[in-house]
Structure formats: structure tokens, C-alpha cells
Short mmCIF file of C-alpha atoms in Angstrom, two decimals:
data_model
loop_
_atom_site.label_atom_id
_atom_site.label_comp_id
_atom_site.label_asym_id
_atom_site.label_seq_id
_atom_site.Cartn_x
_atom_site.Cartn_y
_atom_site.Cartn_z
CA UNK X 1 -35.49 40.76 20.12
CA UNK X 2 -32.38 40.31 22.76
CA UNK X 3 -30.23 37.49 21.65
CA UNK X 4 -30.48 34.70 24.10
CA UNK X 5 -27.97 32.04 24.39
CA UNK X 6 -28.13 28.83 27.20
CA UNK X 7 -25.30 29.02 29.13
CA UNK X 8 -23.80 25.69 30.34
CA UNK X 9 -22.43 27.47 33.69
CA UNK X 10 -25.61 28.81 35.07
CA UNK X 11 -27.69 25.55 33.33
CA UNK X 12 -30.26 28.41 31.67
CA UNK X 13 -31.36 30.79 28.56
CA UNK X 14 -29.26 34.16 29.44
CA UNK X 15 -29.65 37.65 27.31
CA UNK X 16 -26.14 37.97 25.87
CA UNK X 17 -24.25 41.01 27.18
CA UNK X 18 -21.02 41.25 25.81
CA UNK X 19 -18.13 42.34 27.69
CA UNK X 20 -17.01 44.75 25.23
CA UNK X 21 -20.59 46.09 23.46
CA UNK X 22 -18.12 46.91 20.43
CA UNK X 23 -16.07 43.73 20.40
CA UNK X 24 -17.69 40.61 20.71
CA UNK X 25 -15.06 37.67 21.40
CA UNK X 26 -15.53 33.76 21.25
CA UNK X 27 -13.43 30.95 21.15
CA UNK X 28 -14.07 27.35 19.88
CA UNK X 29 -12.22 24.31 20.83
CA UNK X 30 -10.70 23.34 17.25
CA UNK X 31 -9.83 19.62 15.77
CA UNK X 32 -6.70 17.57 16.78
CA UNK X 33 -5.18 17.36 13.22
CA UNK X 34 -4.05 13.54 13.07
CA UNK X 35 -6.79 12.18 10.98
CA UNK X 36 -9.62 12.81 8.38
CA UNK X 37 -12.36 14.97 10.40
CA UNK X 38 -15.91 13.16 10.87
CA UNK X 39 -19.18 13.69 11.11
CA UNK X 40 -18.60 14.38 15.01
CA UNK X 41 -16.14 16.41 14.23
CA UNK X 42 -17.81 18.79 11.54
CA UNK X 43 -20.62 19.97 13.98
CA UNK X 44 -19.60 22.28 16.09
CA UNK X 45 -18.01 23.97 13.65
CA UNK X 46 -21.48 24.08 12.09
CA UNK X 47 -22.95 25.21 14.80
CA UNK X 48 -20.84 27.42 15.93
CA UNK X 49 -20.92 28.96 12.31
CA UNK X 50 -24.33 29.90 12.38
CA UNK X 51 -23.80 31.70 15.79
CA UNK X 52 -20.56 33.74 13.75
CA UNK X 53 -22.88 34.51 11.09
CA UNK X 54 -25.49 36.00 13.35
CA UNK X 55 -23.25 37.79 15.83
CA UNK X 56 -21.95 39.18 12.61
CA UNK X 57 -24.89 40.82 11.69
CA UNK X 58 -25.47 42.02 15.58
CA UNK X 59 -22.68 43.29 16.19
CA UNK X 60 -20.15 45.72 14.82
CA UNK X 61 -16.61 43.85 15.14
CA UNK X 62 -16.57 40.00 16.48
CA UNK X 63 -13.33 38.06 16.84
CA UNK X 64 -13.60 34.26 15.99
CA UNK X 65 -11.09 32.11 17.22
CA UNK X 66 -10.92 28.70 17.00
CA UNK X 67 -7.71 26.40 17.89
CA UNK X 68 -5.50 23.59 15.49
CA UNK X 69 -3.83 21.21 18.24
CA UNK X 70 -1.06 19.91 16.59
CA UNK X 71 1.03 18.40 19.03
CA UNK X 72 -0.54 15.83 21.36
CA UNK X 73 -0.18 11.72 21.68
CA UNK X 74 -2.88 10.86 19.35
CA UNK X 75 -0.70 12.47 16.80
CA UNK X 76 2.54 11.24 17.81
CA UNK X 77 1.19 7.45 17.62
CA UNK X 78 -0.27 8.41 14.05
CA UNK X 79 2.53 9.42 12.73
CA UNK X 80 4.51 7.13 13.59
CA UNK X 81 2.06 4.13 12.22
CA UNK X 82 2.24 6.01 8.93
CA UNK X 83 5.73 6.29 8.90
CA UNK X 84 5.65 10.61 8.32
CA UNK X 85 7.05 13.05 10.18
CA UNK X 86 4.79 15.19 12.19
CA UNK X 87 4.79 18.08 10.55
CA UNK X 88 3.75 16.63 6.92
CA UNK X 89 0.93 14.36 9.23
CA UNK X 90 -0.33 17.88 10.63
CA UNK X 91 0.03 20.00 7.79
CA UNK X 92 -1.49 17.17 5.61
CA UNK X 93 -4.44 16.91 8.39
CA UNK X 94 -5.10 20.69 8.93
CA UNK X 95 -5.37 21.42 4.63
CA UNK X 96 -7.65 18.06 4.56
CA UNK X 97 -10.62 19.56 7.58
CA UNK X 98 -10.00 23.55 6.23
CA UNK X 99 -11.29 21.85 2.74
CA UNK X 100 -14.00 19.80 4.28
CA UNK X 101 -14.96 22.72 6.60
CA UNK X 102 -15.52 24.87 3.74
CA UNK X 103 -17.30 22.41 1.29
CA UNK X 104 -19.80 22.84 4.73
CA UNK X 105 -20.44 26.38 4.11
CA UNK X 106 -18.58 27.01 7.40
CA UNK X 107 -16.31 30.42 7.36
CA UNK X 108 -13.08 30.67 8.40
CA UNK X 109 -12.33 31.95 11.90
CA UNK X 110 -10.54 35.39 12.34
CA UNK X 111 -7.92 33.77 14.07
CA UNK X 112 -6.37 30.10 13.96
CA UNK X 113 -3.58 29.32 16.58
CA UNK X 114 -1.76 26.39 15.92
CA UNK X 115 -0.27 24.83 19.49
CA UNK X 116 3.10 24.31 18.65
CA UNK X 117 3.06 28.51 17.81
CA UNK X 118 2.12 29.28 21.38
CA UNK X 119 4.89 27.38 23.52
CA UNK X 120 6.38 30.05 25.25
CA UNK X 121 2.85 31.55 26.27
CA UNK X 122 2.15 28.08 27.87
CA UNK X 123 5.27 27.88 29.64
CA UNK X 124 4.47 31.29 30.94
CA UNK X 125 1.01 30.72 32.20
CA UNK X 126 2.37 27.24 33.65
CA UNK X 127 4.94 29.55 35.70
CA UNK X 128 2.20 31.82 36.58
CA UNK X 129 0.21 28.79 38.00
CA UNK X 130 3.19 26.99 40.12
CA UNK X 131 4.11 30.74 41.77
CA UNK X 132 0.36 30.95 42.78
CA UNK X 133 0.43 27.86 44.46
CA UNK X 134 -1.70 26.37 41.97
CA UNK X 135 0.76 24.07 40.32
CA UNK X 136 3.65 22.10 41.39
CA UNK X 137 6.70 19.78 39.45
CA UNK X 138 7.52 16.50 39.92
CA UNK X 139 9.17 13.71 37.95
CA UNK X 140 9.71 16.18 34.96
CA UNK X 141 5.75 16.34 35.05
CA UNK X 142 4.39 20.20 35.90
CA UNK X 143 0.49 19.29 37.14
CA UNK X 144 -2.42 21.55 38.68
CA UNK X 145 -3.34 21.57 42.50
CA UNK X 146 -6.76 21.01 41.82
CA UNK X 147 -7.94 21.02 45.81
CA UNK X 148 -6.23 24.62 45.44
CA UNK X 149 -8.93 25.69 43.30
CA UNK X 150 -12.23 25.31 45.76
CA UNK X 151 -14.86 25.58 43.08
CA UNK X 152 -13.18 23.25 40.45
CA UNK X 153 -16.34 21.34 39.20
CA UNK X 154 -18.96 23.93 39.10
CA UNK X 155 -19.14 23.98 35.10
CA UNK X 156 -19.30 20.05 35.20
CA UNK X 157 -21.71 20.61 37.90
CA UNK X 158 -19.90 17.46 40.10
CA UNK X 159 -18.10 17.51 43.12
CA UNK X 160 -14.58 16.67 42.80
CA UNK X 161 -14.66 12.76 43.81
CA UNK X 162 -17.54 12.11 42.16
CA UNK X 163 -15.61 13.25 38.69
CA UNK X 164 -12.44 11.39 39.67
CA UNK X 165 -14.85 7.91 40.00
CA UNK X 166 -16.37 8.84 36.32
CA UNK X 167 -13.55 9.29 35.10
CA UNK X 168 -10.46 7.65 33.75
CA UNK X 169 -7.61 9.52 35.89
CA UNK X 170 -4.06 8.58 35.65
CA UNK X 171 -3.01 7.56 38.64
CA UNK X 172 0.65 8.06 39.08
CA UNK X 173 3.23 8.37 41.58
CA UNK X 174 4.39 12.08 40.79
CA UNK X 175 0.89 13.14 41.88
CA UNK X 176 -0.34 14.64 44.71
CA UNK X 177 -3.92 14.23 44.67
CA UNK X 178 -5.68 11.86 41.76
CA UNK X 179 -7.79 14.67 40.53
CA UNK X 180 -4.36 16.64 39.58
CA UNK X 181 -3.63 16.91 35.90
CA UNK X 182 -0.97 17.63 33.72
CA UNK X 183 0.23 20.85 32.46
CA UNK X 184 3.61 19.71 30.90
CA UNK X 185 5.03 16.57 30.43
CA UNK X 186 8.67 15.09 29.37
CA UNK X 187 9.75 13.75 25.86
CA UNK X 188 11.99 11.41 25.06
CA UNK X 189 14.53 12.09 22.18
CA UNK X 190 12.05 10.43 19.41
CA UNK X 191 9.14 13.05 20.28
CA UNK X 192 8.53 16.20 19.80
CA UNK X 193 9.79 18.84 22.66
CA UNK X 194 10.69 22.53 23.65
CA UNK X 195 13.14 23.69 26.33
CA UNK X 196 11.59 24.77 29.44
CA UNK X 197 12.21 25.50 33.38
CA UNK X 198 11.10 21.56 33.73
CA UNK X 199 13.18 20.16 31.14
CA UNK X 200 12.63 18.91 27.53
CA UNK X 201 9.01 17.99 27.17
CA UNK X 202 5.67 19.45 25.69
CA UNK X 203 2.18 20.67 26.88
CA UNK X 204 -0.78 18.81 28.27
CA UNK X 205 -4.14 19.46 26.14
CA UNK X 206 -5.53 21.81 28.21
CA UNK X 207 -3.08 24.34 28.77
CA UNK X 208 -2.66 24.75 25.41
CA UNK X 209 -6.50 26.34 24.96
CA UNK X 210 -6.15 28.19 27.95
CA UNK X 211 -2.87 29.78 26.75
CA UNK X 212 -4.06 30.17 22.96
CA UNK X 213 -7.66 32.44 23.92
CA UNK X 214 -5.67 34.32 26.61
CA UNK X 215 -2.98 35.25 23.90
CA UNK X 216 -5.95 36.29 21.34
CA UNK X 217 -8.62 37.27 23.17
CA UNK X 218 -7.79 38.17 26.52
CA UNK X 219 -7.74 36.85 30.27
CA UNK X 220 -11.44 37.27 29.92
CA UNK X 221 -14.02 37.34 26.86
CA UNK X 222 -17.44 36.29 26.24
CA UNK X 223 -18.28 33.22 24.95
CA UNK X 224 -16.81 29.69 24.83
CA UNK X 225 -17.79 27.09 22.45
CA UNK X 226 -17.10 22.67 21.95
CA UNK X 227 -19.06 19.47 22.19
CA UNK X 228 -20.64 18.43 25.01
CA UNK X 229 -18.06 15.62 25.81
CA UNK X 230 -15.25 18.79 26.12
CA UNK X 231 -17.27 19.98 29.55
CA UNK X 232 -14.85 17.60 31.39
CA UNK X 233 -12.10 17.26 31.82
CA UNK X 234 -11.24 20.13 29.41
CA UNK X 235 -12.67 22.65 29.43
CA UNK X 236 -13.41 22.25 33.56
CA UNK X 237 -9.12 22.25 33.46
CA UNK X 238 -9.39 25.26 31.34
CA UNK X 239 -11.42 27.46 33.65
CA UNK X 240 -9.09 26.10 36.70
CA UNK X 241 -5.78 26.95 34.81
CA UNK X 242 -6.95 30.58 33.75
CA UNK X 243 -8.87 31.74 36.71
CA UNK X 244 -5.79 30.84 38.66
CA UNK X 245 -3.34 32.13 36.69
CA UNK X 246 -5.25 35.35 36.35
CA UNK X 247 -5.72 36.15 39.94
CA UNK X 248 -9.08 34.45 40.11
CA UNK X 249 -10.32 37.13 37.27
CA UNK X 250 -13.42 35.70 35.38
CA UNK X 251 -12.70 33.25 32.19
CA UNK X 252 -15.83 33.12 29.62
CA UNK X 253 -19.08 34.53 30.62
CA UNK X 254 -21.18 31.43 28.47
CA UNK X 255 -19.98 28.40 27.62
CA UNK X 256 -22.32 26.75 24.91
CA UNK X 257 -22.01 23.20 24.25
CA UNK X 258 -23.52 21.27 21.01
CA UNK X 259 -25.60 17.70 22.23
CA UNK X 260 -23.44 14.31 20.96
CA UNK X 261 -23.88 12.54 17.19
CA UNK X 262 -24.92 9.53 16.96
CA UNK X 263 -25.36 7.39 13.55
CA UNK X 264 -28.13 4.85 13.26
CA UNK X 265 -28.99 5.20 16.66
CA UNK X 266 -25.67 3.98 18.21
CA UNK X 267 -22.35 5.20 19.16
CA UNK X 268 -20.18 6.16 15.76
CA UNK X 269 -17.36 3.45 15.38
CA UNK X 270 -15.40 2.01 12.87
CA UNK X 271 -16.12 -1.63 14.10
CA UNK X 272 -19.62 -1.22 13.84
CA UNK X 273 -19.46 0.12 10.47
CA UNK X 274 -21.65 3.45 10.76
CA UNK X 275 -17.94 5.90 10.92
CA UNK X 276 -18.26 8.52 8.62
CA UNK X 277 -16.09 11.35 8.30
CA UNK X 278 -17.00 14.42 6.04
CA UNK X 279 -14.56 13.17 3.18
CA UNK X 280 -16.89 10.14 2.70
CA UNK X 281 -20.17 12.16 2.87
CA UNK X 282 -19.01 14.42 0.84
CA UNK X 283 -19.20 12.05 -2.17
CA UNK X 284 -22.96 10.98 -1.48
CA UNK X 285 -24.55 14.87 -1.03
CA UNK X 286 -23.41 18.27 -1.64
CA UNK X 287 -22.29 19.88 1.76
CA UNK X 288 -24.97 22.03 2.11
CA UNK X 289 -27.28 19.20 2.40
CA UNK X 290 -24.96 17.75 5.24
CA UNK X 291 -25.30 21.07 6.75
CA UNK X 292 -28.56 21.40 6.35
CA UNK X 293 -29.47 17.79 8.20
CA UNK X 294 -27.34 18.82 10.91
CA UNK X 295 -29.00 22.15 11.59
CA UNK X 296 -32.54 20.52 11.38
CA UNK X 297 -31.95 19.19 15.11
CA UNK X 298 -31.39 21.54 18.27
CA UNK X 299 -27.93 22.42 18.28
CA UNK X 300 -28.06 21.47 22.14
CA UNK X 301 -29.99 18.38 21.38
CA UNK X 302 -28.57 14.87 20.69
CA UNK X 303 -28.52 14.21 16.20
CA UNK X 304 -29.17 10.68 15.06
CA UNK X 305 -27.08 10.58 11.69
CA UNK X 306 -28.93 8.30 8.98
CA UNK X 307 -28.19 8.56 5.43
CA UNK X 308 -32.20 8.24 4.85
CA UNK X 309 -32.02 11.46 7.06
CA UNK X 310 -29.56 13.20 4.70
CA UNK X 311 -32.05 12.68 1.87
CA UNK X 312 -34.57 13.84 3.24
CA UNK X 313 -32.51 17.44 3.98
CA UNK X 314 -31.15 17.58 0.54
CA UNK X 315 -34.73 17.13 -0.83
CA UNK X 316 -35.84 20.32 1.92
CA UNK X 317 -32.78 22.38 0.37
CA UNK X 318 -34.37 21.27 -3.13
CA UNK X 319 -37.52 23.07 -2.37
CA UNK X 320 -36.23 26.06 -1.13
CA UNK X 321 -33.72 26.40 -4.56
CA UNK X 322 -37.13 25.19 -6.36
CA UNK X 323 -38.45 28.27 -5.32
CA UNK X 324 -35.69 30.83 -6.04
CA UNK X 325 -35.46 28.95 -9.56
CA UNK X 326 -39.31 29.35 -10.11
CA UNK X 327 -38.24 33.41 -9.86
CA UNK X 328 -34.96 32.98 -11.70
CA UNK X 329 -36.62 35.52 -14.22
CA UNK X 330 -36.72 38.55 -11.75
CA UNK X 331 -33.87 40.16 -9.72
CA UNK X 332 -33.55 39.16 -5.82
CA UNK X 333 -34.00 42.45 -3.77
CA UNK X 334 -31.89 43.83 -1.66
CA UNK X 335 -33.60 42.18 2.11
CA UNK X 336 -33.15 41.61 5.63
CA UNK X 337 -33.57 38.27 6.34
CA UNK X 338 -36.99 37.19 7.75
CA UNK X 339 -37.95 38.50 10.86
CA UNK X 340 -39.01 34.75 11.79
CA UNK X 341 -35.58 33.25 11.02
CA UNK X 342 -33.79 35.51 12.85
CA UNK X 343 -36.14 35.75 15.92
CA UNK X 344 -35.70 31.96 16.08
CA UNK X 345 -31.66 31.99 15.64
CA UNK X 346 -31.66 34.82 18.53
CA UNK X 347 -33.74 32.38 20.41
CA UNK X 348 -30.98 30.20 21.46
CA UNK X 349 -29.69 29.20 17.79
CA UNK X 350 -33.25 27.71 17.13
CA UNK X 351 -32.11 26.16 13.39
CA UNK X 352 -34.76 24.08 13.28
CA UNK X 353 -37.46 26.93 13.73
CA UNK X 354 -35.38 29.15 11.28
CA UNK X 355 -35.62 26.67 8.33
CA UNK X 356 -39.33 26.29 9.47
CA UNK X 357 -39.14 29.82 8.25
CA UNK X 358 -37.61 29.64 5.25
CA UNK X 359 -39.91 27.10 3.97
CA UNK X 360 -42.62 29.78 5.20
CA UNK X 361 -41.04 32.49 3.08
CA UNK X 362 -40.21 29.86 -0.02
CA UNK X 363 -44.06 28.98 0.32
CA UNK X 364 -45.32 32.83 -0.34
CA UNK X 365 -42.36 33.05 -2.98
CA UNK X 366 -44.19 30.46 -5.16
CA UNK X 367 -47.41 31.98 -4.74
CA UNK X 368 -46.31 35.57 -5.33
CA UNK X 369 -47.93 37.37 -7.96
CA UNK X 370 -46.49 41.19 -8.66
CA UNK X 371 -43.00 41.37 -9.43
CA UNK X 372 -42.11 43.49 -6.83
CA UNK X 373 -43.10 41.38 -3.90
CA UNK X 374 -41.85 37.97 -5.64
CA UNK X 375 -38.31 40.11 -5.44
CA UNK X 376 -38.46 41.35 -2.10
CA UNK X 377 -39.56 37.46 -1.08
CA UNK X 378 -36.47 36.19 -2.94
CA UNK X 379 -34.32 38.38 -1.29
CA UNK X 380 -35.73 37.49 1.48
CA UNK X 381 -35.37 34.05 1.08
CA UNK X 382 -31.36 34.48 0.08
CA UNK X 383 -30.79 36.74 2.77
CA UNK X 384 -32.20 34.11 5.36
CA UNK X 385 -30.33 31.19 3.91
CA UNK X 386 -27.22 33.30 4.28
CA UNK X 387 -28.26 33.69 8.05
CA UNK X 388 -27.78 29.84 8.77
CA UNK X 389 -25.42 29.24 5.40
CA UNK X 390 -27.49 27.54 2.60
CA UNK X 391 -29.05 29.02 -0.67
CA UNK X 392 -25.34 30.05 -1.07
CA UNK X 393 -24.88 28.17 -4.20
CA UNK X 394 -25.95 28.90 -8.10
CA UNK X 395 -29.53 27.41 -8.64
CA UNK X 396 -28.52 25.28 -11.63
CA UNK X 397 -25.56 24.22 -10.64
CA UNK X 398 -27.26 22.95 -7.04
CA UNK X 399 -29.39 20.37 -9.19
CA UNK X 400 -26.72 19.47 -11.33
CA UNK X 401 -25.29 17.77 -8.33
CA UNK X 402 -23.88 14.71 -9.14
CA UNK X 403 -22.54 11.96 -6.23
CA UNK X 404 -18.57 11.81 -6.97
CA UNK X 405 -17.54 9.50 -9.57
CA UNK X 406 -20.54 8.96 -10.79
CA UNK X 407 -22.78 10.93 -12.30
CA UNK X 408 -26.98 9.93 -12.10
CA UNK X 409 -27.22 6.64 -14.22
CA UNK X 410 -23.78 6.60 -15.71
CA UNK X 411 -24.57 10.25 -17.61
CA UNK X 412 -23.02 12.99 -16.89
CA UNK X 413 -24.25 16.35 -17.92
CA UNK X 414 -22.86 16.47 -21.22
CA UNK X 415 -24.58 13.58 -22.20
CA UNK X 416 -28.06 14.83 -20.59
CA UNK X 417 -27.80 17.71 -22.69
CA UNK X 418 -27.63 16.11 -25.98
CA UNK X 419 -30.71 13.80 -24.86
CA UNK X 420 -32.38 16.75 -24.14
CA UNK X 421 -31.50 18.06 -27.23
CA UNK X 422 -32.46 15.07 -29.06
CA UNK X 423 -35.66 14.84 -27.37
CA UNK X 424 -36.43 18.74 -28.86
CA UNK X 425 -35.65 17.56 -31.80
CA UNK X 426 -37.92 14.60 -31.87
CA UNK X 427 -40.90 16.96 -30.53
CA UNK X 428 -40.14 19.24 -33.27
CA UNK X 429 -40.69 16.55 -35.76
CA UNK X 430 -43.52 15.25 -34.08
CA UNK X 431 -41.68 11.88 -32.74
CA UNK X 432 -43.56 11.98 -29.78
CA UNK X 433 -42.92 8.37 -28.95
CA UNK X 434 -39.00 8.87 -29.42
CA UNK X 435 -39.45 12.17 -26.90
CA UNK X 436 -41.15 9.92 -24.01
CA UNK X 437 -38.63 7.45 -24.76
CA UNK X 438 -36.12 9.76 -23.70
CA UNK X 439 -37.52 11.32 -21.09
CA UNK X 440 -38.36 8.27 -19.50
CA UNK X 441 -34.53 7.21 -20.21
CA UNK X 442 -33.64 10.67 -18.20
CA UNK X 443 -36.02 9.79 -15.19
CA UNK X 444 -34.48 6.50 -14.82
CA UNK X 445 -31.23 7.80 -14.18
CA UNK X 446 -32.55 10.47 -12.12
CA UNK X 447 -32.74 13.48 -13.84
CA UNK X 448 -36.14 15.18 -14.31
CA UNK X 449 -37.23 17.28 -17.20
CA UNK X 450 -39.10 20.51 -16.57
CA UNK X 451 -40.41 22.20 -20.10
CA UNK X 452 -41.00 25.85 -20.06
CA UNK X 453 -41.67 28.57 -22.60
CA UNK X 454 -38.38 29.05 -23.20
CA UNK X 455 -36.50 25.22 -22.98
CA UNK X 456 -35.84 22.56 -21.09
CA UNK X 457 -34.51 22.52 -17.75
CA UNK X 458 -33.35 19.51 -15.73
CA UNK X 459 -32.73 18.29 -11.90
CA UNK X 460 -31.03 15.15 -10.98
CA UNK X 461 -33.15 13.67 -8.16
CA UNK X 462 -30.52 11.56 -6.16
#
């Protein structure tokens, strides 16, 4: 089957042609490292994980790049409300997501350009823009024409005034036209600043994408990747700022675009009480259970956030390791994943129909007979978690799962052990009262006893 992606320019499903059938190159708008990421935050990269994963198994090299911004206001005004220099802020930021990233299964791009490391390349592409008549300065500001660049709208699908009234545009003396925006900015002596033609200052946000996937991936590649609220401005400035500077050469052939989060049915905010970021999550459910709720919904579809909801996906990822533990007593073979997952995946990153799939293939894995086909069906199975980034963990240890700082019930899995043990013990002398009594202590504090021929096994429930 062709892989099919929907591309937000053209508003439909396209095959995917790379530019470069040997090379496939995408960029994804990264985080602006001045606080803890959220939930918000942490899909795309999901998302746009799953799609690395599969290209990677499509295609023979693929070049992942995805941005750190780490200069911009929202980071100068945190900063300096937490008394730290930038740098330790942005350094401290950037460790904090690439930990919270990873406890989400998500790998790490090929390539991560930091802003701050491509100044000169943005200065460069600014001076490209302002000899092209695209750009002008004024007032120590360097903005983009934007009624030089006819088109500007199309990906936003809006005509230029009807963008400037949704909009909240600056509306400032130095500019020509109140759809302009800026491409470099001055600083004054307490913020951070470079040299350049227009004076001590530092980049707008947009330039500083359009300069970064130019530098790594060229004036043209094939797919570009962000939230839906990123179509405008951003990245409609980023197609206006490279298509100019590059003599009105193509940008990105499909921009893909992931619907907006929402938690209990409203808008995430701290004054309502429903912000979460992936730090706090992370101590109620393992990440692959926050993963897995988040690829149970369309990526191009809009994700109510409950924590009901991330129950229910940790119990789905406890079936499917129920069923490779059921066959922890033969060897996974070596498998493809199944067809079905990864016709759904090339079906527009169809994550909902792919774990339909698994469940499918976990299904026939528990009511496998011969040897041989329960260990092509777990391979199977492991080989189509892979695909989308779950099943990636040991079986026991994924039911040992505790909540941080406190283990089910107040025990922790020392303790559980020696009440199993004691509860063997009282079987073996034929206590059977003392053996319910302690299994019935276990299920209280959510952990549930499973006897087979050869021991006692145990899952904690929560």
C-alpha cells in the first residue's frame, strides 16, 4: 500500500512522493524551552514519532529534524521572574522535555538546532529577503513585505485582511503595512543580542525555523510537521520568508498538522485547574499509557484529555502485555509487523485503526495453540507495538508499575513478595484461611495474584 499523508496545503489525502526517493527529509516545529512541557506540548512529538518510526521502515535514510527555540520573550520574562540567567533557564528546560520526551517512547530526532546556534544563517537569509525586495528596516526593526509576497495566505487558506482582523497584529509605527512582521528586532543592554547589519538585537520566531530547516535540510524538503495553532502566523511567515529568499523555489511539499488538546472538555489552563504537563502525568501512569491515550484519537482530530481516559488506555496496554505474558514461555519470532497495523498507519497515521489491530493480533495470540504460530503471533504483536512505540517495555516490570511515591496500598514490591511468599507458605500448610486473607490484603491494595504451575505472579491494577 502507497503511504498517504493529508496535506494541509492542498486540504486532502496525497500519496507521499519524496523529493529525494533515497532521502526522506522532515522537519518539526520543536518546544520553546522556558518551562516544564505539557500535555499540549508532548503530542506532536508523539505524533510525529509514529510517522519517524514508519518512514523508517519505508524508507532507506530519513533525516528528522526538529528545532529547540531558546531565545525568544517568553523566555526572557521567565528568566528573569526566576532570577537565572538564560542559559541555566534553557539548558535546565531543554534536559527537563528530552527526559519527558523519552519516558513517552518518543526517539530522538537526527538533528536538534538550537536558535541561538544558527544566528548568522538568520542574518543571512534576512539579507537575502531585504535585497529581494521582500524585507525592509526601520526603527532597528528588519520586517517582511508581506503584500510583496501575492499568495501569502494560501496555507492558512485566508485572504490577507481577513487574517490581520483574526488576529492580534502589532500595530506599530515602523511598519509599513499591519500584516508585516518581524524578522529581527533590537535589545536593550539587559537582553540577549548578536551584532548585525541592523544593530544589536535578536531574531523574530519565525525566521529562526525558516533559517534552521534550510541550514539542515535544504531550501526545499518534504514534509513539515506542528500543531494546528502553528498554521498561522508561523508557519504561513515561514513559507513567505523561504520562498522569497529562495527565488520563489518550493518550501515543504506537505505540511501535516496534529488537531488541538483539550482536558475535560475545555481549554487547558492553570486557572481552571485541568494544566497538566508531562512531569505531573508522569507520576499517575507509565508513559506508554500517556502515549497510548493520545494515539487512540486521530492524530488530525481534536483529543479530550481525562484522567478516566488515561485509565482506560493503560488498562488496553494491559491486555496487549497480558497477552505477550500469557506466551512468556516461548520465544517471540522474528516478524513484520501486521499487515493491518501498518496498512492503517500508511493510511494517513490511522493510530486508532492500528491499535484496533493489535488487539486483533493479541486476540489470536491468546487463542493460539502450536508453538510455532503463538511465536510468529508474538512477534507479531512486538513488532507492531514497535510500529506506533508501545510493547517496548519488559512484561513484568510493565505491571509492576507503581504511581511515584507511592507504591499500590502503601507496599511496595518488596513487601508484595514476602506476602506472596507467606501466602505459599500458608497453602503449603494447608492455612487456607490465612492464604485468602492475604490475597484479599493484596487485592485491596491493587495487586492481583495469578497462580500458575510454576508460582505466583502478580499485577498491580491502578
Amino acid at each position: 500500500m502507497t503511504l498517504r499523508l493529508y496535506n494541509t496545503l492542498s486540504r486532502k489525502k496525497e500519496d507521499f512522493v519524496p523529493l529525494d526517493p533515497d532521502h526522506v527529509r522532515m522537519y518539526v516545529c520543536g518546544p520553546t524551552v522556558y518551562d516544564l512541557a505539557h500535555i499540549g506540548n508532548a503530542r506532536p512529538v508523539v505524533i510525529f514519532d509514529v510517522l519517524y518510526r514508519l518512514l523508517k521502515s519505508e524508507f532507506a535514510r530519513v533525516t528528522y529534524v526538529r528545532n529547540i527555540t531558546d531565545v525568544d520573550d517568553k523566555i526572557i520574562v521567565a528568566a528573569r521572574d526566576k532570577g537565572i540567567a538564560i542559559d541555566t533557564l534553557t539548558a535546565d528546560t531543554a534536559k527537563a522535555f528530552h527526559a519527558d520526551m523519552s519516558a513517552l517512547g518518543a526517539l530522538s530526532p537526527d538533528v536538534e538546532p538550537r536558535a541561538t546556534q544558527h544566528i548568522a544563517q538568520m542574518i543571512a537569509m534576512i539579507e537575502k529577503l531585504i535585497a529581494g525586495g521582500h524585507a525592509y528596516a526601520e526603527q532597528g526593526h528588519v520586517l517582511f513585505d508581506v503584500p510583496s509576497m501575492p499568495d501569502y495566505g494560501h496555507l492558512a487558506n485566508r485572504d490577507r485582511r481577513e487574517m490581520i482582523a483574526g488576529a492580534r497584529v502589532e500595530v506599530a509605527p515602523y511598519k509599513k503595512d499591519p500584516s508585516d512582521f518581524v524578522l529581527w528586532k533590537p535589545s536593550t543592554p539587559e537582553q540577549p543580542g548578536w551584532d548585525s547589519p541592523w544593530g544589536r538585537g535578536r531574531p523574530g520566531w519565525h525566521i529562526e525555523c525558516s533559517a534552521m530547516s534550510e541550514t539542515h535540510l535544504g531550501e526545499s524538503f518534504d514534509i513539515h510537521g506542528g500543531g494546528l495553532d502553528l498554521i498561522f502566523p508561523h508557519h504561513e511567515n515561514e513559507i513567505a520568508q523561504s520562498t522569497c529568499a529562495h527565488g520563489g523555489k518550493p518550501f515543504v511539499r506537505y505540511w501535516m498538522h496534529n488537531g488541538y488538546l483539550t482536558v475535560n472538555g475545555e481549554k487547558m489552563s492553570k486557572s481552571l485547574g485541568n494544566f497538566f504537563t508531562v512531569r505531573d502525568l508522569l507520576a499517575k501512569a507509565p508513559g506508554e499509557a500517556i502515549r497510548f491515550y493520545m494515539l487512540g484519537t486521530h492524530y488530525r482530530q481534536p483529543l479530550d484529555w481525562t484522567l478516566d481516559g488515561l485509565t482506560e488506555a493503560k488498562r488496553g496496554l494491559d491486555r496487549l502485555y497480558g497477552a505477550l505474558r500469557g506466551a512468556c514461555d516461548i520465544k517471540a519470532a522474528e516478524s513484520d509487523a501486521p499487515a493491518g497495523v501498518r496498512a492503517a498507519l500508511e493510511d494517513d497515521l490511522n493510530t486508532p485503526l492500528a491499535i484496533a489491530q493489535l488487539h486483533e493480533t493479541a486476540t489470536a495470540l491468546n487463542k493460539a495453540v502450536p508453538n510455532e504460530e503463538r511465536a510468529a503471533l508474538k512477534g507479531a504483536l512486538v513488532a507492531g507495538g514497535a510500529l506506533i512505540g508501545v510493547l517496548q517495555q519488559d512484561v513484568e516490570d510493565w505491571f509492576k508499575w507503581a504511581p511515584e511515591g507511592a507504591a499500590a496500598g502503601g507496599l511496595d514490591e518488596t513487601r508484595i513478595n514476602d506476602l506472596i511468599a507467606a501466602r505459599a507458605q500458608a497453602r503449603k500448610d494447608r492455612n487456607f484461611a490465612e492464604a485468602d486473607r492475604i490475597r484479599d490484603e493484596l487485592a485491596s491494595a491493587g495487586v492481583v495474584l495469578e497462580d500458575k504451575a510454576d508460582g505466583t505472579i502478580w499485577r498491580r491494577t491502578g
